[in-house]
Short mmCIF file of C-alpha atoms and ligand atoms in Angstrom, two decimals:
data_model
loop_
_atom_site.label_atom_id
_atom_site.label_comp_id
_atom_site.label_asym_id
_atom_site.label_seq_id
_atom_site.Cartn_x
_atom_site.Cartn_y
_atom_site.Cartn_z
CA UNK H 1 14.47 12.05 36.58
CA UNK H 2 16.11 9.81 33.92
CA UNK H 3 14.36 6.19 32.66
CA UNK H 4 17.14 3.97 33.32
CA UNK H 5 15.44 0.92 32.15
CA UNK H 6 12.27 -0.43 31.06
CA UNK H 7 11.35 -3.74 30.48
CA UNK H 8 8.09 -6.01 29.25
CA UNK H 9 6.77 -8.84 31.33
CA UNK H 10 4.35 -11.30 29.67
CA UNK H 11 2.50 -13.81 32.16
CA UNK H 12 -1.02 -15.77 32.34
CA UNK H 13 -2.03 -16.34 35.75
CA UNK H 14 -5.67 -17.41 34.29
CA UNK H 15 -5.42 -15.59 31.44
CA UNK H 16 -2.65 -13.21 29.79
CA UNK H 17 -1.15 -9.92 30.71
CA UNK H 18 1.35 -7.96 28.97
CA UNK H 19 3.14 -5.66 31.64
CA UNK H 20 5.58 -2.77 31.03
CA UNK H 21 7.82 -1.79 34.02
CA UNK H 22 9.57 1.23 33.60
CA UNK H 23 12.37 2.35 36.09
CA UNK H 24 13.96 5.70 37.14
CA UNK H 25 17.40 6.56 38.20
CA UNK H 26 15.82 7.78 41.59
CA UNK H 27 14.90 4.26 42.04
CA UNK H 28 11.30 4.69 41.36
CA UNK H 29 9.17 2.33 39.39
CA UNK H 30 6.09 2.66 37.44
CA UNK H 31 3.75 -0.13 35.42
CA UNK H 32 1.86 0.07 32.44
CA UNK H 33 -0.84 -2.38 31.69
CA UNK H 34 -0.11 -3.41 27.68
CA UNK H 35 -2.42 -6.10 27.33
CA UNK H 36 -4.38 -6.89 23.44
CA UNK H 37 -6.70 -10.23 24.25
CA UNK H 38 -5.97 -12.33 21.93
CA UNK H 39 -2.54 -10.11 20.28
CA UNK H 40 -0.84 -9.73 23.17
CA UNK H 41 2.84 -10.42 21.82
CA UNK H 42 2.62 -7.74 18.95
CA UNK H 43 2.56 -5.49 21.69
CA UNK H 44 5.07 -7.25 24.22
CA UNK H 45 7.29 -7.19 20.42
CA UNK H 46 6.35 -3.25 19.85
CA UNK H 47 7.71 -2.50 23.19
CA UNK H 48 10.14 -4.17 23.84
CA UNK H 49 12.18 -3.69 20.03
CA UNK H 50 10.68 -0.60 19.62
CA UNK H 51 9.59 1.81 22.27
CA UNK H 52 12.07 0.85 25.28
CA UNK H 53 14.93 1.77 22.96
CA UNK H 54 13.29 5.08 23.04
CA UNK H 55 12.54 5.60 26.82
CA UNK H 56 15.88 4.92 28.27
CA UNK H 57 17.53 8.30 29.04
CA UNK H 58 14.27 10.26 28.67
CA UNK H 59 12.82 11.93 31.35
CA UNK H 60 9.68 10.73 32.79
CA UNK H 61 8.57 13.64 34.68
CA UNK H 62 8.08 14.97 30.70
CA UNK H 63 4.66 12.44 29.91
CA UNK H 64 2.54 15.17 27.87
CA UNK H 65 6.02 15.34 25.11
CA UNK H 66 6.69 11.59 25.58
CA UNK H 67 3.03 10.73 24.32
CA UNK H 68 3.01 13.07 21.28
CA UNK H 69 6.89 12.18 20.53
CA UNK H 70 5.70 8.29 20.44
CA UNK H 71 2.37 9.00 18.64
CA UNK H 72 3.76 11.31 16.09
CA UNK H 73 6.94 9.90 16.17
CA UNK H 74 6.00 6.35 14.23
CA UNK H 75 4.99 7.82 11.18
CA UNK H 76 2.45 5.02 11.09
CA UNK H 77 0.29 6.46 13.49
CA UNK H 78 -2.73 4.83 15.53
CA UNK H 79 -3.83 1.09 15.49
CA UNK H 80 -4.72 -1.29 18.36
CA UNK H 81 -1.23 -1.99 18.80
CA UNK H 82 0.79 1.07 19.11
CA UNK H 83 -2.00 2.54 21.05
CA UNK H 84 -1.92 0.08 23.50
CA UNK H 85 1.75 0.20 23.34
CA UNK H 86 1.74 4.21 24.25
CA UNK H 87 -0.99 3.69 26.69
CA UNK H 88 1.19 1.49 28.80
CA UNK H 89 4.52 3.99 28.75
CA UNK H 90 1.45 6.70 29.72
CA UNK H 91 0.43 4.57 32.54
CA UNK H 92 3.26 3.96 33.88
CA UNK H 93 4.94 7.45 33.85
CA UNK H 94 1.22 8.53 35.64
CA UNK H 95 2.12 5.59 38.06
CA UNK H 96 5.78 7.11 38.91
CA UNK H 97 4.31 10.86 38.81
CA UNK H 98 2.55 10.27 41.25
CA UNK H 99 4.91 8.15 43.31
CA UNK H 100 7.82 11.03 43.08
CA UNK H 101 4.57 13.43 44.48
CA UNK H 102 3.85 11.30 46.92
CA UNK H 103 0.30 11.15 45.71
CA UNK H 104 -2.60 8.68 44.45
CA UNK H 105 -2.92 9.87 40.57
CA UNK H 106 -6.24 11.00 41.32
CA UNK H 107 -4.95 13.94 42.79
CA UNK H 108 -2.55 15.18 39.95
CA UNK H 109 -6.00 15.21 37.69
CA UNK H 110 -7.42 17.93 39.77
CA UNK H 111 -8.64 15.67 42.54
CA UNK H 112 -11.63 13.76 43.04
CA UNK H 113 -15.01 15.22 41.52
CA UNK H 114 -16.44 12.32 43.20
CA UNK H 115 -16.70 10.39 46.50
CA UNK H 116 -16.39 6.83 44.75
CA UNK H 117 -16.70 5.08 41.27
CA UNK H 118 -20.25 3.36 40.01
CA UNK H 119 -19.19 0.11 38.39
CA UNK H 120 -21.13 -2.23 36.39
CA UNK H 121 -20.62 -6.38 36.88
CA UNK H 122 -21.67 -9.10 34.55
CA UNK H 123 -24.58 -11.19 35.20
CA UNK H 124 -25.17 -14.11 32.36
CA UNK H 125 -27.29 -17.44 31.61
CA UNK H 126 -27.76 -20.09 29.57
CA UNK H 127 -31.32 -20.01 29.86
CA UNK H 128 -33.27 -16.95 31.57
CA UNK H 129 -33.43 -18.33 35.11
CA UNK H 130 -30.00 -18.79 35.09
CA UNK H 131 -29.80 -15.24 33.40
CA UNK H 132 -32.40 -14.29 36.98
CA UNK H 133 -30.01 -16.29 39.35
CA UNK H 134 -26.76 -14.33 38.41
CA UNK H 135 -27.98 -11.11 38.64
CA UNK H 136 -29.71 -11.95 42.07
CA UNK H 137 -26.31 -13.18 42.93
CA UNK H 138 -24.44 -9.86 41.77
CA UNK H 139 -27.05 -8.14 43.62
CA UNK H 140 -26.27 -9.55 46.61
CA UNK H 141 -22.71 -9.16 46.23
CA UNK H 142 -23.55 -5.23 46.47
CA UNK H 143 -23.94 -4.03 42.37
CA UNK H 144 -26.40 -1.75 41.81
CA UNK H 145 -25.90 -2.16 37.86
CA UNK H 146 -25.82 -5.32 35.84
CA UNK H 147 -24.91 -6.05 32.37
CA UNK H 148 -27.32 -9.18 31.31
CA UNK H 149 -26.42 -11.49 28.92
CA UNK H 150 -28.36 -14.25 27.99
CA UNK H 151 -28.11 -17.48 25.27
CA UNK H 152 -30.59 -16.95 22.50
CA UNK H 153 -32.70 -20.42 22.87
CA UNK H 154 -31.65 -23.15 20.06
CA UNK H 155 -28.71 -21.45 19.25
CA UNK H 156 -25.94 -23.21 21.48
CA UNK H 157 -22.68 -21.25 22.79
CA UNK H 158 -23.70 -17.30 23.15
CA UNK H 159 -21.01 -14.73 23.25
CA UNK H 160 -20.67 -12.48 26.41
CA UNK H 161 -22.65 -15.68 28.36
CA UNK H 162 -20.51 -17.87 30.90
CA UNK H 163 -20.04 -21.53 30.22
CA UNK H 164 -21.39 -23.72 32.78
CA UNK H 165 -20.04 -23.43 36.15
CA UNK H 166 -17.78 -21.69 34.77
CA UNK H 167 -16.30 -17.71 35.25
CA UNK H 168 -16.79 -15.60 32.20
CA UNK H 169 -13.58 -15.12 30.62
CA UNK H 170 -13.80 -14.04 26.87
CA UNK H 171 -10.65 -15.47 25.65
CA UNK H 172 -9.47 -19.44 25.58
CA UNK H 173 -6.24 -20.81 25.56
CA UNK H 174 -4.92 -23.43 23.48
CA UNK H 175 -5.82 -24.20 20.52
CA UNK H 176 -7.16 -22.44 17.60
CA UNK H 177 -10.28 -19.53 18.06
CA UNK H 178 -14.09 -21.53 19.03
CA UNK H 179 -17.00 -21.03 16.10
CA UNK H 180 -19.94 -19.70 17.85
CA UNK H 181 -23.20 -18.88 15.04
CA UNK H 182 -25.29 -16.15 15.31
CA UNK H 183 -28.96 -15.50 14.05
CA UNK H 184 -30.10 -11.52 14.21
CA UNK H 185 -33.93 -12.28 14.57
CA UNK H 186 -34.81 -14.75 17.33
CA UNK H 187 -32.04 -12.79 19.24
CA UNK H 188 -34.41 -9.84 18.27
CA UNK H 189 -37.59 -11.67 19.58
CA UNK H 190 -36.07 -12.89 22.46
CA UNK H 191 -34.07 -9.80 23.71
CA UNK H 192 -37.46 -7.85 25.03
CA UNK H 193 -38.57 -10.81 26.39
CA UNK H 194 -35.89 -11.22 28.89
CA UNK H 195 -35.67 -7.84 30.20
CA UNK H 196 -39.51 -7.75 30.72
CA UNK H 197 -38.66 -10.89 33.03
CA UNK H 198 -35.92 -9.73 34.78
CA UNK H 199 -37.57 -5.90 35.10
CA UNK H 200 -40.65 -8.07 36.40
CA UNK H 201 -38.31 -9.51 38.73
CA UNK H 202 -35.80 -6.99 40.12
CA UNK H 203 -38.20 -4.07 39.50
CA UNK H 204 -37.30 -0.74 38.18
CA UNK H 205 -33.95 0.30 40.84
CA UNK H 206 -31.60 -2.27 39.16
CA UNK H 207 -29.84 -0.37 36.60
CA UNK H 208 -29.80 -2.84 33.75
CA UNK H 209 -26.92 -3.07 31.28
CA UNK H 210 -27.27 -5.04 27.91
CA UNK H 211 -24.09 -5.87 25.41
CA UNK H 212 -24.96 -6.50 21.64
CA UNK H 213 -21.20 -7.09 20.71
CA UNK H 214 -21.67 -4.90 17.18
CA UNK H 215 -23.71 -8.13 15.86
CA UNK H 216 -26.61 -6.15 14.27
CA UNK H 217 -27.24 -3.54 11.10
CA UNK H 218 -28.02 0.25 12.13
CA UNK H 219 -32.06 -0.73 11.25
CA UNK H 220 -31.81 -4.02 13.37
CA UNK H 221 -30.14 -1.81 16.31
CA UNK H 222 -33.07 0.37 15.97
CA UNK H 223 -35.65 -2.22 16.67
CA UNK H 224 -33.89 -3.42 19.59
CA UNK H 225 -33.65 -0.16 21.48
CA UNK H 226 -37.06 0.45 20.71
CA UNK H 227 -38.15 -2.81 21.69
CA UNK H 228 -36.34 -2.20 24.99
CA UNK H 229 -37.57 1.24 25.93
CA UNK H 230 -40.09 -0.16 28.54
CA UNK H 231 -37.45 -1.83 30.50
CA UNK H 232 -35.21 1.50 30.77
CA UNK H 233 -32.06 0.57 30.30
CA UNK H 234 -28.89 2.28 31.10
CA UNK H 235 -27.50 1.29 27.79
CA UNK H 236 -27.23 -0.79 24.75
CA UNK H 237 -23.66 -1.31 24.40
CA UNK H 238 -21.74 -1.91 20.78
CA UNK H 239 -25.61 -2.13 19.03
CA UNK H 240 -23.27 -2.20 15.35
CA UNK H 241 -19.91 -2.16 13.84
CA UNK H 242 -18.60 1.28 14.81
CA UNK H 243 -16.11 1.67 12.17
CA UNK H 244 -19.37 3.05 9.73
CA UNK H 245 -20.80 5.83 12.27
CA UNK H 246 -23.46 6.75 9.87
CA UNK H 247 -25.27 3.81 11.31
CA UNK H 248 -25.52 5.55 14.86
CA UNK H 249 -27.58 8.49 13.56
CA UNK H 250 -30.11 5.60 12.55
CA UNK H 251 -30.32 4.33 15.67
CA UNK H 252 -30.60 7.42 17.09
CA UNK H 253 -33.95 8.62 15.47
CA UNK H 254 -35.40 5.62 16.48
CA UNK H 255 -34.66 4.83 19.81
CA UNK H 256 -34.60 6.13 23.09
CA UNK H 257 -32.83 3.79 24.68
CA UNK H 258 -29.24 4.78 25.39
CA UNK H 259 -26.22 4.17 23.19
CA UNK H 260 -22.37 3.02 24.52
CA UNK H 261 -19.99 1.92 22.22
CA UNK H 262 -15.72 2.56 22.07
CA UNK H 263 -14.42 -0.87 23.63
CA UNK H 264 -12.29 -1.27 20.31
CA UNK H 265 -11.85 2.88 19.72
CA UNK H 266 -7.91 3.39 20.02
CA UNK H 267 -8.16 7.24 20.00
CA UNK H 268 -10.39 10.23 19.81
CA UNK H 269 -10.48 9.76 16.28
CA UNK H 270 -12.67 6.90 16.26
CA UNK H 271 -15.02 9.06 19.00
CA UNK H 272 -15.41 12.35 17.75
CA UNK H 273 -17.77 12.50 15.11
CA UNK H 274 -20.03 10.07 17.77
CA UNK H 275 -19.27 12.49 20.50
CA UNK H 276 -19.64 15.99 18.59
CA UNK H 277 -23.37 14.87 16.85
CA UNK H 278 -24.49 13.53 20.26
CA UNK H 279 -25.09 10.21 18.56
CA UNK H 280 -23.98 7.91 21.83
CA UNK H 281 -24.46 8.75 25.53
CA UNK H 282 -21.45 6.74 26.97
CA UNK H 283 -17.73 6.72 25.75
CA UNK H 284 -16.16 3.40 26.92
CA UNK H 285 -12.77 4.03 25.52
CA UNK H 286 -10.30 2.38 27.68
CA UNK H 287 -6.97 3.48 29.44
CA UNK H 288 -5.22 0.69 27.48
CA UNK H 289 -6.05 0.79 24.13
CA UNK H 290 -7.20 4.53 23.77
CA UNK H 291 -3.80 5.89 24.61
CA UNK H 292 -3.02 5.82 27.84
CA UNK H 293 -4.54 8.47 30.98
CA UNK H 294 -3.09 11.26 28.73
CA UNK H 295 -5.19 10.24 25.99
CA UNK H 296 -8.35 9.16 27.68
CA UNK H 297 -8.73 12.50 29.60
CA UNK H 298 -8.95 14.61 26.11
CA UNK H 299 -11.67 12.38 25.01
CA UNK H 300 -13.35 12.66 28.54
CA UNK H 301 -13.14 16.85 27.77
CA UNK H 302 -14.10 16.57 24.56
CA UNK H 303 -17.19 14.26 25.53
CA UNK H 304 -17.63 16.44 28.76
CA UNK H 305 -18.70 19.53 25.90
CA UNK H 306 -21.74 17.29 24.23
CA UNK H 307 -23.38 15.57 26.92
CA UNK H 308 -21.74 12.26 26.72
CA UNK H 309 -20.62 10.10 29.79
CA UNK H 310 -17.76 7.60 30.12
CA UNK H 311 -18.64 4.20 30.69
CA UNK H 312 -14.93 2.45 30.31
CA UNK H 313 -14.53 -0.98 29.39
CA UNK H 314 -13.46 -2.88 32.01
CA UNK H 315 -13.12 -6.65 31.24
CA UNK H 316 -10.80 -9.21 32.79
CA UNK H 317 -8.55 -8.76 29.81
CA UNK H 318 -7.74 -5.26 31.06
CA UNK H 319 -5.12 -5.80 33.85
CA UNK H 320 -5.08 -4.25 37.36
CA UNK H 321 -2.86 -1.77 36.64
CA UNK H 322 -5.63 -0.82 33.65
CA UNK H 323 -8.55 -1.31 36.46
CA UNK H 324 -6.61 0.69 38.73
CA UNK H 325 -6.03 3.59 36.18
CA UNK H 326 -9.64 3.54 35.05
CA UNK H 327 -10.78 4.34 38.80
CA UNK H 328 -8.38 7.60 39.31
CA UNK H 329 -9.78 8.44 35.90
CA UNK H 330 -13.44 8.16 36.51
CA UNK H 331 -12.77 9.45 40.28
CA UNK H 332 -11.57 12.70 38.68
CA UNK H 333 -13.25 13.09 35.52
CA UNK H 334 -16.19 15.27 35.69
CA UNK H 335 -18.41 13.71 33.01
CA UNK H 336 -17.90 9.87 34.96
CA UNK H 337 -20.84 7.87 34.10
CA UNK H 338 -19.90 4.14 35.08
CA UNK H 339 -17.00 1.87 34.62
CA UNK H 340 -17.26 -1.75 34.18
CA UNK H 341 -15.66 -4.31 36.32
CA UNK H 342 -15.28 -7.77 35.75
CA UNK H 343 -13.38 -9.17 39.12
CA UNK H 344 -10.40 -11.27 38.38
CA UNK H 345 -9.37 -14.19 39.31
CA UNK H 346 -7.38 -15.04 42.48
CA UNK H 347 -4.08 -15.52 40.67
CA UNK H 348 -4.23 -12.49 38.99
CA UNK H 349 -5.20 -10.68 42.42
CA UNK H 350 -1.91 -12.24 43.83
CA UNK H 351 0.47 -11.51 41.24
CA UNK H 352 -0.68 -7.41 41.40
CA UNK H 353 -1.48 -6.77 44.72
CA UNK H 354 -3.55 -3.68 44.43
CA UNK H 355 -4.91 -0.53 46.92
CA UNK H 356 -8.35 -0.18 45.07
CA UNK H 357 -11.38 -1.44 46.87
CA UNK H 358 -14.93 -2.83 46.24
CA UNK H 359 -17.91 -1.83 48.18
CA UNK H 360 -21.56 -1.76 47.41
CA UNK H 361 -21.31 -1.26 44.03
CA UNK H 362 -18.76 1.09 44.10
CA UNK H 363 -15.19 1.51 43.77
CA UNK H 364 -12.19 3.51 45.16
CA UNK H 365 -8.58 3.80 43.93
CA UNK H 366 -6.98 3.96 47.48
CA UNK H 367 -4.64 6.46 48.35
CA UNK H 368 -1.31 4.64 47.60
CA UNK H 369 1.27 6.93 45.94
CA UNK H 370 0.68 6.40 42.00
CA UNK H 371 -1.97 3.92 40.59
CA UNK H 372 -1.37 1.77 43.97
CA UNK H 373 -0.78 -1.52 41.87
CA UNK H 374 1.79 -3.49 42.90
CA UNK H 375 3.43 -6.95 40.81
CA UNK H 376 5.13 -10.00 41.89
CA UNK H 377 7.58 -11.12 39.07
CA UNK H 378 8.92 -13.85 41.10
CA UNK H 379 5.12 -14.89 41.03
CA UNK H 380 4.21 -14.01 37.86
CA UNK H 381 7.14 -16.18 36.08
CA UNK H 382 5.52 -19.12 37.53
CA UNK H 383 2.61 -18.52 34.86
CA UNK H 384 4.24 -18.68 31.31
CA UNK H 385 2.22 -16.87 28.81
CA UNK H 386 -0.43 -19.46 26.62
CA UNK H 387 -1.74 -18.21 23.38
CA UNK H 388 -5.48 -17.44 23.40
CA UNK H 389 -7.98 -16.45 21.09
CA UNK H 390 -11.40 -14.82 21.41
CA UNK H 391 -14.21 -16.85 19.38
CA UNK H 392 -14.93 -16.11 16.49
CA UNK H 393 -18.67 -15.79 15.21
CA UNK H 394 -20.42 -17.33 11.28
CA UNK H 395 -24.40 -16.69 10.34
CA UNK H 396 -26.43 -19.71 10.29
CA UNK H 397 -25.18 -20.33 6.35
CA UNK H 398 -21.46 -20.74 7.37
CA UNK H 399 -20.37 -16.24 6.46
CA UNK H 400 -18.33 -15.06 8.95
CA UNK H 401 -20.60 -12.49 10.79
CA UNK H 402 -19.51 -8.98 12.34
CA UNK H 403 -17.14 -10.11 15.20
O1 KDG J 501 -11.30 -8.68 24.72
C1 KDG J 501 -12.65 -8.54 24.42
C2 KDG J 501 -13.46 -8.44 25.68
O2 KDG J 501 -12.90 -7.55 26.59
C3 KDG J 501 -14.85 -7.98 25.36
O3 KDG J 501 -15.46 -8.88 24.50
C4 KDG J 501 -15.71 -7.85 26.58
O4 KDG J 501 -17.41 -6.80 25.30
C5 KDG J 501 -16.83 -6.93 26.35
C6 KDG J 501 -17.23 -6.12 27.48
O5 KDG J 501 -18.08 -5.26 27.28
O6 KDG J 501 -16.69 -6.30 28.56
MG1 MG J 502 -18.55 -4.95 25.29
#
């Protein structure tokens, strides 16, 4: 089953997504979610000058020997970018696998160990009855776990909190990144003080997510997930820079509370030394920019050995045909904790029509052949591609801080 062409597809139908479509001489078609908020067209570049030269003529059916001939292959190995750029051939050789079997992807990885996917929404506020109002909201919209996120009072624009009347969406377009400051200890004072409100208000069933964005030291970290113990959460998400690990350990003698970090991990490199010393509970490498399905399953296995769950990222800057692969993942993969999902918008609903489904607060991958994500190019060429960038972050006396 030769490729006989593959080609990259850039669009922004609310925001940008970087799309590879990868055809076979049987006529079959596969997609590959390649999107890098905020770098999307060193990818789009990497692909199309110098991975699609390398698929045509290959045969797809062969996935396991195209990953390691791409990974080893560049010399240069790893990197946000040609990870995400081998994640999306990955995908989209999963998506035509399964389309030549007939089969929802789910089903080549052994089948569901599962009945549906937990997923996690994002609730947010500028002040802490706003923070109470959103969750109630998600509530009622069926989530049975919450990620709260909540501006720290006096200090303006918060990351991870929605503007006013607005939908969370990370990135902005146009223009050159926002300055947002941060200051570690009134986010430290206030931080237990909202989750004794909202646990005061939603009670103990809510499971309670919090996101710290890497913003604090390993001994700051510490504090907060002792601080937070009473209001049980189901993680503290990205509680430090993760590219010193030594931190973790830190944390860990500390704290109780439970540890998630691997949004920005682009392989099992980055994970293992978290994973092997049981210093994190969740894994939330993604299908995009950890390598692809291929990838992502080894680090499941390998997390699957030392008690650690995955808890994939799941933002709107991940695609469909990401969202879509994350949910045959975590419907197969044994050690599934929870996968995050951040709905998108409308437009981007219309331009990949998609077979997964949302239902009390969990999720289900369909049973359409392959990842059951469809795209409308006609549609999507109607949205040109706008640069964005995320926001960037300075301390109170003007340093750039930790992302
Ligand atoms: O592109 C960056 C966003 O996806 C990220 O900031 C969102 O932290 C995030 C999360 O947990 O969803
Ligand atoms: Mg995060």
């Amino acid at each position: 089953m030769r490729i006989t062409d593959a080609r990259v597809i850039v669009c922004s139908p609310g925001r940008n997504f970087v799309t590879l479509k990868i055809v076979t001489e049987d006529g079959l078609s596969g997609l590959g979610d390649a999107t890098l908020n905020g770098r999307e067209l060193a990818v789009a570049t990497y692909l199309s000058e110098h991975l699609v030269p390398l698929l045509i003529g290959r045969d797809a059916r062969r996935i396991e020997d195209t990953w390691h001939y791409l990974y080893k292959g560049v010399y240069w190995r790893k990197g946000a970018v040609t990870m995400t750029a081998i994640a999306a051939v990955d995908m989209a050789l999963w998506d035509i696998a399964g389309k030549a079997a007939n089969k929802p992807v789910y089903q080549l990885f052994g089948g569901a160990s599962r009945e549906e996917v937990l997923v996690y929404s994002h609730a947010s506020g500028a002040t802490i009855e706003q923070t109470v109002e959103s969750i109630a909201d998600h509530a009622r919209q069926g989530y049975r776990a919450i990620r709260a996120q909540c501006a720290v009072p006096g200090h303006g624009q918060t990351y991870g909190v929605a503007k006013a009347g607005r939908r969370y969406e990370p990135a902005e377009r146009g223009g050159l990144p926002s300055e947002t400051t941060w200051s570690t200890e009134p986010y430290l004072q206030f931080a237990p003080v909202l989750f004794a409100r909202l646990r005061r208000e939603f009670g103990s069933e809510l499971q309670l997510l919090h996101d710290v964005h890497h913003r604090l030291r390993p001994i700051e970290a510490a504090r907060l997930g002792k601080s937070l113990e009473p209001y049980q959460l189901l993680w503290m998400e990205d509680p430090v820079p993760a590219e010193l690990q030594e931190g973790f350990r830190t944390i860990r003698q500390h704290t109780t509370t439970p540890i998630a970090v691997g949004e920005v991990f682009d392989s099992i490199y980055d994970a293992y030394r978290l994973i092997q010393e049981q210093l994190i509970d969740y894994i939330r490498c993604t299908v995009v920019h950890a390598g692809g399905l291929t990838h992502l399953r080894k680090i499941a296995q390998l997390a699957e050995l030392f008690h650690v769950r995955t808890g994939c990222h799941g933002a709107t800057d991940l695609s469909p045909v990401c969202m879509a692969a994350a949910l045959h993942f975590g419907l197969s993969v044994h050690n599934f904790g929870i996968q995050e999902y951040m709905r998108h918008s409308e437009a981007t609903d219309r331009v990949f029509p998609h077979a997964y489904t949302f239902a009390d607060g969990f999720m289900h991958p369909g049973e359409a052949p392959g990842l059951g994500v469809g795209f409308d190019e006609t549609l999507a060429a109607t949205y040109p591609y706008q640069r964005a960038y995320l926001p960037v972050a300075r301390r109170l006396d003007g340093t750039m801080h930790d992302w």
